[in-house]
Coordinates of C-alpha atoms in Angstrom, one line a residue:
M1 CA -14.3 5.5 6.6
N2 CA -12.6 3.7 4.1
F3 CA -9.0 5.3 3.2
A4 CA -7.5 1.8 2.2
S5 CA -7.1 3.2 -1.2
D6 CA -8.3 5.0 -4.1
N7 CA -9.2 1.9 -6.0
I8 CA -12.3 1.2 -3.6
V9 CA -14.8 3.5 -4.9
G10 CA -16.6 3.1 -7.9
A11 CA -16.9 4.9 -10.9
S12 CA -17.2 8.6 -11.8
A13 CA -20.7 10.0 -12.9
P14 CA -19.0 11.1 -16.7
V15 CA -17.3 8.1 -16.9
L16 CA -20.3 6.0 -16.0
Q17 CA -22.6 8.5 -18.7
A18 CA -20.0 7.7 -21.3
I19 CA -20.2 3.9 -21.1
V20 CA -24.0 3.8 -21.5
D21 CA -23.8 6.4 -24.5
A22 CA -21.4 4.1 -26.0
N23 CA -23.7 0.9 -25.5
S24 CA -26.1 1.2 -28.0
G25 CA -25.8 -0.5 -31.4
A26 CA -23.7 -2.4 -32.8
L27 CA -20.1 -1.4 -33.7
P28 CA -16.4 -3.0 -34.7
A29 CA -15.1 -5.6 -32.2
Y30 CA -11.4 -5.7 -30.9
G31 CA -10.7 -2.0 -30.8
N32 CA -11.7 -1.5 -34.7
D33 CA -14.6 1.1 -33.5
E34 CA -14.7 4.7 -33.9
I35 CA -14.3 5.6 -30.4
T36 CA -11.0 3.8 -30.1
K37 CA -9.9 5.6 -32.9
R38 CA -11.2 8.9 -31.4
I39 CA -9.2 8.5 -27.9
K40 CA -6.0 7.1 -29.2
A41 CA -6.1 10.2 -31.3
R42 CA -6.5 12.2 -28.1
F43 CA -3.5 10.7 -26.4
A44 CA -1.8 12.2 -29.3
E45 CA -3.4 15.5 -28.5
I46 CA -2.5 15.4 -25.0
F47 CA 0.7 14.0 -24.9
E48 CA 1.8 16.7 -27.7
H49 CA 3.6 14.0 -29.1
E50 CA 3.1 10.9 -31.9
V51 CA 2.5 7.8 -29.7
S52 CA 1.2 4.1 -29.9
V53 CA -1.6 3.3 -27.5
F54 CA -2.7 0.0 -26.4
L55 CA -5.6 0.2 -23.5
V56 CA -6.2 -2.4 -21.3
T57 CA -8.1 -3.5 -18.5
T58 CA -5.5 -3.3 -15.4
G59 CA -2.5 -1.8 -14.2
T60 CA -0.9 -5.0 -13.8
A61 CA -1.6 -5.8 -17.4
A62 CA -0.5 -2.5 -18.6
N63 CA 3.2 -2.6 -16.4
A64 CA 4.0 -5.8 -17.4
L65 CA 3.1 -5.8 -20.9
A66 CA 5.0 -2.6 -21.3
L67 CA 8.0 -4.1 -19.4
S68 CA 8.2 -7.3 -21.9
S69 CA 8.4 -4.5 -24.8
A70 CA 11.7 -3.4 -23.1
V71 CA 13.1 -5.9 -21.5
P72 CA 14.3 -9.5 -23.6
P73 CA 13.9 -12.5 -21.5
W74 CA 17.7 -12.4 -20.8
G75 CA 17.6 -9.1 -19.7
L76 CA 17.3 -7.0 -16.0
C77 CA 14.8 -4.5 -15.5
V78 CA 15.9 -1.6 -12.4
C79 CA 13.4 -0.3 -10.4
H80 CA 12.8 0.5 -6.4
Q81 CA 12.8 -2.5 -4.0
E82 CA 9.1 -1.3 -3.0
A83 CA 7.9 -0.5 -6.5
H84 CA 4.5 -1.9 -7.5
V85 CA 5.7 -4.0 -10.2
I86 CA 8.1 -6.0 -7.9
D87 CA 6.3 -6.0 -4.8
D88 CA 2.3 -6.1 -5.8
E89 CA 2.2 -8.1 -8.9
C90 CA 2.8 -11.5 -8.2
G91 CA 5.7 -11.6 -11.1
A92 CA 4.0 -11.0 -13.8
P93 CA 6.4 -8.8 -15.2
E94 CA 8.6 -11.6 -15.5
F95 CA 6.1 -13.7 -16.6
F96 CA 5.2 -11.5 -19.2
M97 CA 9.2 -10.8 -19.5
H98 CA 9.5 -14.7 -20.3
G99 CA 12.3 -14.9 -17.5
A100 CA 13.6 -11.4 -17.2
K101 CA 14.3 -10.5 -13.9
L102 CA 13.2 -7.3 -11.8
A103 CA 15.9 -5.7 -9.7
G104 CA 15.0 -3.9 -6.5
L105 CA 17.0 -0.6 -5.0
P106 CA 16.9 1.3 -2.0
G107 CA 15.6 4.8 -2.3
V108 CA 14.6 7.5 0.8
G109 CA 10.6 7.9 -0.3
G110 CA 10.2 5.5 -3.0
K111 CA 12.4 7.2 -5.4
L112 CA 15.4 6.0 -6.9
A113 CA 18.2 8.9 -6.6
A114 CA 20.4 8.7 -10.3
Q115 CA 23.4 8.6 -8.8
D116 CA 22.5 5.1 -7.1
V117 CA 20.9 3.6 -10.2
S118 CA 24.1 4.7 -12.1
A119 CA 26.4 3.3 -9.2
Y120 CA 24.4 -0.1 -9.4
L121 CA 24.4 -0.2 -13.4
R122 CA 28.7 0.3 -13.3
S123 CA 28.9 -2.2 -10.6
L124 CA 27.5 -5.2 -12.6
P125 CA 29.6 -7.4 -14.6
K126 CA 29.6 -7.7 -18.2
A127 CA 30.5 -11.3 -19.1
V128 CA 27.3 -13.1 -19.9
K129 CA 26.7 -15.0 -16.6
Q130 CA 25.0 -11.6 -15.7
M131 CA 21.5 -10.3 -17.2
P132 CA 22.4 -7.2 -19.1
P133 CA 19.8 -4.1 -17.9
K134 CA 17.7 -3.3 -20.5
A135 CA 15.0 -1.1 -18.3
L136 CA 14.8 1.3 -15.6
S137 CA 10.8 1.4 -13.9
I138 CA 10.0 4.3 -12.3
S139 CA 7.0 4.8 -10.3
Q140 CA 4.7 8.3 -10.7
V141 CA 3.6 8.6 -7.7
T142 CA 5.8 6.2 -5.8
E143 CA 4.7 3.6 -3.5
C144 CA 5.6 6.4 -0.4
G145 CA 3.3 9.0 -2.2
T146 CA 6.3 11.1 -3.1
V147 CA 6.6 12.6 -6.7
Y148 CA 9.4 13.1 -9.2
S149 CA 10.4 16.4 -10.2
L150 CA 10.7 17.0 -13.7
D151 CA 14.7 17.6 -13.0
E152 CA 14.8 13.9 -11.1
I153 CA 13.0 12.2 -13.9
A154 CA 15.6 13.7 -16.3
S155 CA 18.6 12.7 -14.4
L156 CA 17.1 9.6 -14.3
S157 CA 16.6 9.5 -17.9
A158 CA 20.2 10.6 -18.8
V159 CA 21.6 7.4 -16.4
C160 CA 19.2 5.2 -19.5
R161 CA 20.8 6.9 -22.1
E162 CA 24.2 6.4 -21.3
H163 CA 24.0 2.8 -20.3
G164 CA 21.3 1.9 -23.0
L165 CA 18.4 1.1 -20.9
S166 CA 14.4 2.1 -22.1
L167 CA 12.9 4.3 -19.0
H168 CA 9.4 3.2 -18.2
M169 CA 6.8 5.1 -16.3
D170 CA 4.5 3.5 -13.8
G171 CA 1.8 6.6 -13.8
A172 CA -0.9 4.2 -11.6
R173 CA -1.4 8.0 -10.0
F174 CA -0.3 9.8 -13.0
V175 CA -2.7 12.9 -12.9
N176 CA -2.4 13.0 -9.1
A177 CA 1.3 13.5 -9.9
L178 CA 0.7 16.3 -12.7
V179 CA -1.5 18.3 -10.4
S180 CA 1.3 18.4 -8.0
L181 CA 4.3 19.4 -10.2
G182 CA 1.4 21.5 -12.3
C183 CA 3.2 20.7 -15.7
T184 CA 1.5 19.2 -18.5
P185 CA 1.9 15.7 -19.4
A186 CA 4.5 16.2 -21.9
E187 CA 6.9 17.4 -19.8
M188 CA 6.4 15.0 -17.1
T189 CA 7.3 12.0 -19.5
W190 CA 9.1 12.5 -23.1
K191 CA 10.8 15.6 -22.5
Q192 CA 12.2 14.5 -19.6
G193 CA 13.3 11.0 -21.9
V194 CA 10.4 8.6 -20.6
D195 CA 10.1 6.0 -23.8
I196 CA 7.0 4.2 -22.6
L197 CA 4.3 4.9 -19.4
S198 CA 1.7 3.1 -18.1
F199 CA -1.0 5.3 -17.8
G200 CA -3.0 4.9 -15.2
A201 CA -6.9 6.1 -14.9
T202 CA -8.7 3.1 -12.9
K203 CA -8.0 4.8 -9.3
N204 CA -9.2 8.9 -10.6
G205 CA -12.7 7.8 -11.8
C206 CA -12.5 4.8 -14.5
L207 CA -14.4 1.8 -14.1
M208 CA -11.6 -0.1 -15.6
A209 CA -9.3 1.4 -17.7
E210 CA -5.4 1.7 -18.4
A211 CA -3.5 2.3 -21.1
I212 CA 0.3 1.8 -22.4
V213 CA 1.2 4.7 -24.0
V214 CA 4.6 4.3 -26.2
F215 CA 7.0 7.2 -27.2
K216 CA 9.9 5.7 -28.6
P217 CA 8.3 3.9 -31.9
E218 CA 10.6 0.5 -31.9
L219 CA 8.7 -0.4 -28.3
A220 CA 5.2 -0.6 -29.7
E221 CA 6.6 -3.2 -32.7
A222 CA 4.9 -6.1 -30.8
L223 CA 2.6 -5.0 -28.3
D224 CA -0.4 -5.6 -30.4
Y225 CA 0.5 -9.8 -30.5
R226 CA 1.6 -9.3 -26.7
A227 CA -1.6 -8.0 -25.2
K228 CA -3.7 -10.4 -27.3
R229 CA -1.6 -13.4 -26.1
A230 CA -2.5 -11.9 -22.9
G231 CA -6.3 -11.4 -23.1
Q232 CA -5.9 -7.5 -23.5
I233 CA -7.3 -7.4 -27.1
I234 CA -10.7 -6.8 -25.6
S235 CA -14.1 -7.8 -27.9
K236 CA -16.1 -5.1 -26.7
G237 CA -13.0 -2.4 -26.9
R238 CA -15.3 0.3 -27.5
L239 CA -16.5 0.8 -23.6
I240 CA -12.8 0.8 -22.2
A241 CA -12.3 3.6 -25.1
A242 CA -15.5 5.0 -23.8
Q243 CA -14.7 5.5 -20.2
L244 CA -11.6 7.6 -21.4
E245 CA -13.1 9.4 -23.1
G246 CA -15.5 10.5 -20.3
Y247 CA -12.8 10.8 -18.1
F248 CA -10.6 13.8 -20.5
A249 CA -14.0 15.4 -21.2
N250 CA -14.1 18.9 -19.6
D251 CA -10.9 18.2 -17.9
H252 CA -12.8 15.9 -15.6
W253 CA -9.7 14.0 -14.9
Y254 CA -8.1 17.1 -13.5
D255 CA -10.8 18.0 -11.7
N256 CA -11.1 14.5 -9.6
A257 CA -7.3 14.6 -9.0
R258 CA -7.4 18.2 -7.4
H259 CA -10.0 17.0 -5.4
A260 CA -8.0 14.1 -3.8
N261 CA -4.8 16.0 -3.5
R262 CA -7.2 18.5 -2.2
M263 CA -8.1 16.2 0.6
A264 CA -4.9 14.7 1.3
K265 CA -3.5 18.1 2.3
L266 CA -6.0 18.8 4.6
L267 CA -6.0 15.4 6.1
S268 CA -2.1 15.7 6.2
E269 CA -2.3 19.3 7.7
G270 CA -4.8 18.5 10.1
L271 CA -2.8 15.4 11.6
L272 CA 0.1 17.3 11.8
G273 CA -1.4 19.9 14.2
L274 CA -1.8 16.9 16.9
P275 CA 0.6 16.4 19.3
G276 CA 3.0 13.4 18.5
V277 CA 2.0 12.6 15.1
R278 CA 4.5 13.5 11.9
M279 CA 4.9 12.2 8.6
A280 CA 7.1 9.8 7.1
W281 CA 7.3 11.6 4.1
P282 CA 5.7 14.6 2.9
T283 CA 2.0 14.6 1.5
Q284 CA 2.7 15.6 -2.2
A285 CA -0.4 13.6 -4.1
N286 CA -2.9 11.6 -2.7
E287 CA -1.5 9.4 -0.1
V288 CA -0.7 10.5 3.7
F289 CA 1.5 8.7 5.8
P290 CA 1.6 9.4 9.5
I291 CA 3.5 8.3 12.1
V292 CA 1.4 8.2 14.7
P293 CA 0.9 7.6 18.3
K294 CA -0.3 4.0 19.3
A295 CA -3.1 5.5 20.9
V296 CA -4.3 7.3 17.7
D297 CA -3.7 4.1 15.6
Q298 CA -6.2 1.7 17.8
A299 CA -8.8 4.6 18.3
L300 CA -9.1 4.9 14.3
K301 CA -9.5 1.1 14.2
A302 CA -12.0 1.1 16.7
A303 CA -14.1 3.4 14.8
G304 CA -14.0 1.2 12.0
L305 CA -12.0 3.1 9.6
Q306 CA -9.9 1.2 7.6
Y307 CA -6.6 1.8 6.3
L308 CA -2.9 0.1 6.0
H309 CA -0.4 -0.2 8.1
W310 CA 3.2 0.5 6.2
T311 CA 6.8 -0.6 5.9
E312 CA 9.6 1.6 7.0
A313 CA 12.1 0.6 4.5
S314 CA 12.1 3.9 2.8
L315 CA 12.3 6.3 6.0
P316 CA 14.9 8.8 5.3
E317 CA 18.0 8.7 7.8
G318 CA 17.7 9.0 11.1
E319 CA 14.0 8.8 11.2
A320 CA 12.5 5.6 12.9
V321 CA 9.0 4.2 14.4
G322 CA 8.7 3.9 18.2
P323 CA 7.8 1.4 19.9
D324 CA 4.2 3.3 20.4
E325 CA 4.1 4.4 17.4
A326 CA 2.5 3.4 14.3
L327 CA 3.3 4.1 10.4
I328 CA 0.3 3.8 8.5
R329 CA -1.1 5.0 4.9
L330 CA -4.3 6.5 4.4
V331 CA -5.5 6.9 0.8
V332 CA -8.2 9.5 -0.4
S333 CA -9.7 9.5 -3.9
F334 CA -11.9 11.7 -6.0
A335 CA -15.0 10.7 -4.1
T336 CA -13.7 11.6 -0.4
K337 CA -15.7 13.9 1.1
E338 CA -14.3 16.9 4.0
E339 CA -16.7 15.5 6.8
E340 CA -14.6 12.2 6.5
I341 CA -11.4 13.9 6.8
R342 CA -13.2 15.7 9.2
Q343 CA -14.3 12.7 11.6
A344 CA -11.0 10.8 11.2
L345 CA -9.2 13.6 12.7
E346 CA -11.8 14.2 15.4
I347 CA -11.2 10.7 16.1
A348 CA -7.4 11.1 16.2
R349 CA -7.7 14.1 18.7
S350 CA -9.9 12.7 20.9
A351 CA -7.8 9.4 21.2
L352 CA -4.6 12.1 22.2
S353 CA -6.9 13.7 24.8
R354 CA -8.4 10.8 26.6
Q355 CA -4.3 9.3 26.6
A356 CA -3.0 12.7 27.8
A357 CA -6.2 12.7 30.4
E358 CA -5.0 9.3 31.8

């Protein structure tokens, strides 16, 4: 059983079928085909807004190129200190921003609070020796599995407007957050002031398909050129677009996310029913972060479960992981089966029973 991530499973059947359907025959290359044109129009329908859309193959490319459009080489991008853009992308955003910096701020549960961002921005000197802040990047879902509410996004957007920053959303698990909030894509993005979005689909059923969705027209001006220089204008681009057609058809993307979120809830509730287990942060999407007795951690590992241990940096005030405990991350996906959840819970339950009997 593998709970290490939601990108370790393959593509879903409708996505694979869409690739097969698009594979036959000859179509114009480099995104000049009818499938790509259709999917770009589909994004406008989904977001209820005129948008510029740039299809790419990885989330790293989406984040790095999106931020490069918003932050000049002498600028600063503010993000959470554990954000994927600063912690997991090998400096790609700084590379594509040609020397601009990322500044990571703390925040409980992977979230940034508007008042903390505002205080940080006000603290920066205005002299030329200081790189001026040009963008704020937030993750939705965060690296701690939490979800920004619409009001929280709007508050961060207001800070951005006050200080002249663009607001970027890293939406690697975008639809998982939509399902969690019960809102529309428009309500979670431009209606709250998001200027540019890294739209993730690979973690939720695609093979390799992400998109940069731009709501602020001036941020799109150079993205074609930036994408080309980054090797992200794909010659057989129709096969990227086709994945997204299969993904969106018949609300397949929502079905996948609903299933993943439901599996996470099932796992989270089952773990909370065990003695000595508590959640580091609430389970709001498809990631579960329990603090478990070490006996449980050891039993799960011995049984072959794959998952990650997690950092304590964003724990709530007063919370700590004890010497006989472990903070772990369990991620479920559209392909996770209920039986896998039941097996994992039984392993944990049995470990605690053995410990109590000793």
